[in-house]
Short mmCIF file of C-alpha atoms in Angstrom, two decimals:
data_model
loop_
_atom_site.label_atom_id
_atom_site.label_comp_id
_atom_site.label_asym_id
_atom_site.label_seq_id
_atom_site.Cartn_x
_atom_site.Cartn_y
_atom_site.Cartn_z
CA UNK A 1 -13.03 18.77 22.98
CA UNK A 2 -11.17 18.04 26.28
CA UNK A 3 -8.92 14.51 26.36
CA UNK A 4 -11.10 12.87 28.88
CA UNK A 5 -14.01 13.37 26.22
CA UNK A 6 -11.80 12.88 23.07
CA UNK A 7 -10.52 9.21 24.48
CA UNK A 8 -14.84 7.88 25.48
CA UNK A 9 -15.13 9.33 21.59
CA UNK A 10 -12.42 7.52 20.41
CA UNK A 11 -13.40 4.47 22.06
CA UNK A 12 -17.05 4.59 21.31
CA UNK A 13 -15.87 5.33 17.37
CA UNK A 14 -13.43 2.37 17.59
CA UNK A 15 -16.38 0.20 19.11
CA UNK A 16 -18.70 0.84 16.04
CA UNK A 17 -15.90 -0.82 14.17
CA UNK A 18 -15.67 -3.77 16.55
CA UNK A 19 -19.60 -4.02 15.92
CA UNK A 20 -19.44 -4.28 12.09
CA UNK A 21 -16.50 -7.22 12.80
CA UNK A 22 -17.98 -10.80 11.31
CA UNK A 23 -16.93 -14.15 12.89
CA UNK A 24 -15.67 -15.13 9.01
CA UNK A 25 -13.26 -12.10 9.31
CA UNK A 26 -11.23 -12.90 13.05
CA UNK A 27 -8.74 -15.11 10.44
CA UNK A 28 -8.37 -11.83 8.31
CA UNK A 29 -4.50 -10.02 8.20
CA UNK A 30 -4.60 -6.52 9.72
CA UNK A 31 -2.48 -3.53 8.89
CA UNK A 32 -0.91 -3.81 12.21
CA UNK A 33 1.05 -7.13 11.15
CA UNK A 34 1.38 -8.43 14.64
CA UNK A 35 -2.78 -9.30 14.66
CA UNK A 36 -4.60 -10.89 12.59
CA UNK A 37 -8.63 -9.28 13.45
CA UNK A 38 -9.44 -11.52 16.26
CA UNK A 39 -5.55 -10.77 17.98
CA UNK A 40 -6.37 -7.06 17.36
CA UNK A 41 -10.23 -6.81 19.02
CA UNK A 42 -8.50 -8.80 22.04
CA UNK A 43 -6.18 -6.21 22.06
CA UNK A 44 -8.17 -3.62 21.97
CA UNK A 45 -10.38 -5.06 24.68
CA UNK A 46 -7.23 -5.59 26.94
CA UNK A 47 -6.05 -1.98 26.27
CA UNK A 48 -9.46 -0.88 27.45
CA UNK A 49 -9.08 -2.58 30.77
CA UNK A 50 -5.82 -1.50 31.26
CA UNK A 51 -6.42 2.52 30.74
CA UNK A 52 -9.56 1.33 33.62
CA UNK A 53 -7.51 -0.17 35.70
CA UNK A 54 -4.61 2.91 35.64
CA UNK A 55 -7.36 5.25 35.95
CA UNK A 56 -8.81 3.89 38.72
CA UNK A 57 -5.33 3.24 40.54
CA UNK A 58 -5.75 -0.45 40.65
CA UNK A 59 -3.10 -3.44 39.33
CA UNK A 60 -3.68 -5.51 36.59
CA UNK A 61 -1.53 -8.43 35.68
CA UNK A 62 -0.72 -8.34 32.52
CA UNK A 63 -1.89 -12.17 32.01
CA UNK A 64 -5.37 -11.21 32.42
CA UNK A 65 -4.97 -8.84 29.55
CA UNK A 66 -4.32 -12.39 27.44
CA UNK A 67 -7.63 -13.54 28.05
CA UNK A 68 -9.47 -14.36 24.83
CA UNK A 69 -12.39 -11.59 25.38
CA UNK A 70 -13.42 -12.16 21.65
CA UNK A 71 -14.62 -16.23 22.77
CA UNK A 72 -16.54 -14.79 25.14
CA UNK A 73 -18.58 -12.25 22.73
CA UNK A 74 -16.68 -9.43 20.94
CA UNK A 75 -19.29 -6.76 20.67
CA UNK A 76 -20.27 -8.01 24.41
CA UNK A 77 -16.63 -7.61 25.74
CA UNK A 78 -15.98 -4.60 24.06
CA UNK A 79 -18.84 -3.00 25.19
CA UNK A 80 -18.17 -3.62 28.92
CA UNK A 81 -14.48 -2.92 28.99
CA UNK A 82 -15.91 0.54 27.47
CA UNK A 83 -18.08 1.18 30.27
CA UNK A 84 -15.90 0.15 32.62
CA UNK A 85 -13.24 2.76 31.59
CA UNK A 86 -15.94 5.35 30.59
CA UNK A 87 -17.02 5.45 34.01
CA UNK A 88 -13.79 5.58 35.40
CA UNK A 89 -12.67 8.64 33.31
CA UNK A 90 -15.42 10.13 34.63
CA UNK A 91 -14.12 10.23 38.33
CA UNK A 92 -13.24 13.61 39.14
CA UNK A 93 -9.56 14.96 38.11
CA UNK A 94 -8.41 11.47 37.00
CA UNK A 95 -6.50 12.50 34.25
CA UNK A 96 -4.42 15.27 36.89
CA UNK A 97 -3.08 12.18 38.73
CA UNK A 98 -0.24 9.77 38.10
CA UNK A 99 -1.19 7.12 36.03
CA UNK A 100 0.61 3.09 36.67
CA UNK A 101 0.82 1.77 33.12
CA UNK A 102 2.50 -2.00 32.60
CA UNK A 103 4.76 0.06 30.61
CA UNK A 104 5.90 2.71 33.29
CA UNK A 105 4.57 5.24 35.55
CA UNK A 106 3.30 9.11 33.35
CA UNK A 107 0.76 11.93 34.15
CA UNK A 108 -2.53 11.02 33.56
CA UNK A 109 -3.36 13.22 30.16
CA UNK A 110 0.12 11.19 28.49
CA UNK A 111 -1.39 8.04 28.99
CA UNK A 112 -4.95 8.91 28.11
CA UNK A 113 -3.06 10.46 24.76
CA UNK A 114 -1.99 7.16 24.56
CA UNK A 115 -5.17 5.77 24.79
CA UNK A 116 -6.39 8.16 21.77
CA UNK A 117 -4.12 7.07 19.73
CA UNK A 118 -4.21 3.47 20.84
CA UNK A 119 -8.19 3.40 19.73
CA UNK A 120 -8.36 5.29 16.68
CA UNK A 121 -5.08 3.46 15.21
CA UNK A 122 -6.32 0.22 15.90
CA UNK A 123 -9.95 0.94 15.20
CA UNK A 124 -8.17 2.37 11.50
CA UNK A 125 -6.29 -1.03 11.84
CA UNK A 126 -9.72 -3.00 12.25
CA UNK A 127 -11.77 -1.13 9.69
CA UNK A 128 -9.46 -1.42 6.98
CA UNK A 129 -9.25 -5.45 7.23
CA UNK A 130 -13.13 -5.67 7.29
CA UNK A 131 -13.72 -3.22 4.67
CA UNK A 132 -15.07 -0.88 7.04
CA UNK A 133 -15.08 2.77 6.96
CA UNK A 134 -13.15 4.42 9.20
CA UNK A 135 -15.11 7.04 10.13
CA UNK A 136 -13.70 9.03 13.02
CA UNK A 137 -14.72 12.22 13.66
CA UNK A 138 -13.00 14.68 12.44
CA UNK A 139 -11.82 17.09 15.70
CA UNK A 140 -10.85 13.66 17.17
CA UNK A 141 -8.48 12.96 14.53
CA UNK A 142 -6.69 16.54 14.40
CA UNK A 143 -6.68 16.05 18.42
CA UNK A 144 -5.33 12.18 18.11
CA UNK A 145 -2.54 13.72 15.06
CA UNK A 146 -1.42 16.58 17.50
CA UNK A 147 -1.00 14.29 20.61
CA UNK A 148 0.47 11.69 18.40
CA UNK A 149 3.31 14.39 16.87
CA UNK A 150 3.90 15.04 20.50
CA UNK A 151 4.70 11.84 21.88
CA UNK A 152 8.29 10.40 21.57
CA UNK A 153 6.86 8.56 18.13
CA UNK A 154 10.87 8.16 17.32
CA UNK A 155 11.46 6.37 19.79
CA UNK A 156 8.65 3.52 19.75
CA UNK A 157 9.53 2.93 16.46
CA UNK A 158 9.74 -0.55 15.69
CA UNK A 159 7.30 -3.16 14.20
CA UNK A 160 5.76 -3.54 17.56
CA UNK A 161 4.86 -0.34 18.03
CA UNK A 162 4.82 2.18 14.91
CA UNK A 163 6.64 1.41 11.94
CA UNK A 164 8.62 4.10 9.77
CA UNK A 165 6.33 7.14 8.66
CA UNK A 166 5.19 5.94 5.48
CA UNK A 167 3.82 8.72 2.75
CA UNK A 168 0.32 9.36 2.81
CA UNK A 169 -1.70 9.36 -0.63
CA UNK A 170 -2.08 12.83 -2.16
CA UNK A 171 -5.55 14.00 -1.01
CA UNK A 172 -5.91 11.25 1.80
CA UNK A 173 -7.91 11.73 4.62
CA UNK A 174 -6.61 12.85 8.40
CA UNK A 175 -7.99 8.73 9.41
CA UNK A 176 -4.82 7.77 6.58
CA UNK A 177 -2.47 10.80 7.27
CA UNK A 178 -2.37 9.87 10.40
CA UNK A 179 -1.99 5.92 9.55
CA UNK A 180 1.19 6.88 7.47
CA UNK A 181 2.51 8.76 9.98
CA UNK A 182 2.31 5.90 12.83
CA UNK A 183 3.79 3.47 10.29
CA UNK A 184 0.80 1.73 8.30
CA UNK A 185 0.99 1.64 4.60
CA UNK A 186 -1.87 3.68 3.51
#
């Protein structure tokens, strides 16, 4: 599986999860201890338009990435910041290009890495505080670990970003090895 295709799988994956999210859960403490659910989905929907917008060489303003998406329909939002970004992935050699991230300018295939890892983890996040499986597939996850052991992980750690490595459970998963290894408490 190429990037371009792992990131629209990890996205569509992570937007099952967002579909099996309640209104009576939004109040509900996530792993990632900076959201609570609803903080997290608006996150996730603002990360979404971000990767569009560096894909497609536009700005953004980072206010607009503040915007309560979740008030104006969760599944709704999420499902239209997807498209948005599928179809801009889909432009020809996107990922080749430089990429403008709020963050810093990188190559295209580091910040759709990013991307991977930003919508698995979080979708992990999301399942796990709605009792949701967190069923990724299984070549996306080895993809999302090896991309994640590349980046500078050391150096984003902090409770903002990833926490510590934390041990994974003997016989866990690659959804909760990789969890552990960007922080969460598995």
């Amino acid at each position: 599986m190429d990037l371009t295709t792992a990131y629209q799988q990890a996205v569509m994956q992570a937007g099952k999860i967002v579909t099996g999210v309640s209104s009576d859960q939004l109040t509900l403490p996530t792993p990632c201890t900076e959201f609570d659910v609803h903080a997290l989905v608006n996150h996730m929907i603002g990360g979404l338009y971000m990767f569009d917008a560096a894909a497609r060489a536009a700005s953004i303003e980072m206010s607009a990435l503040e915007h309560d998406f979740v008030a104006d329909g969760m599944t709704d939002s999420y499902n239209q910041a997807s498209a948005q970004l599928h179809e801009a992935l889909g432009a020809e050699g996107v990922i080749m290009g430089k990429w403008e991230m709020p963050f810093g300018t990188m190559p295209g295939m580091i910040a759709v890495g990013i991307g991977i890892i930003e919508s698995v983890q979080h979708g992990w996040d999301l399942a796990k505080a709605t009792g949701q499986s967190a069923a990724f597939d299984d070549e996306l996850l080895e993809i999302c670990m090896r991309t994640a052991k590349m980046m500078p992980v050391e150096q984003s750690r902090n409770p903002r970003v990833f926490g510590p490595e934390q041990p994974a459970p003997a016989g866990a998963g690659l959804a909760d090895e990789l969890a552990a290894f960007l922080g969460r408490t598995v």
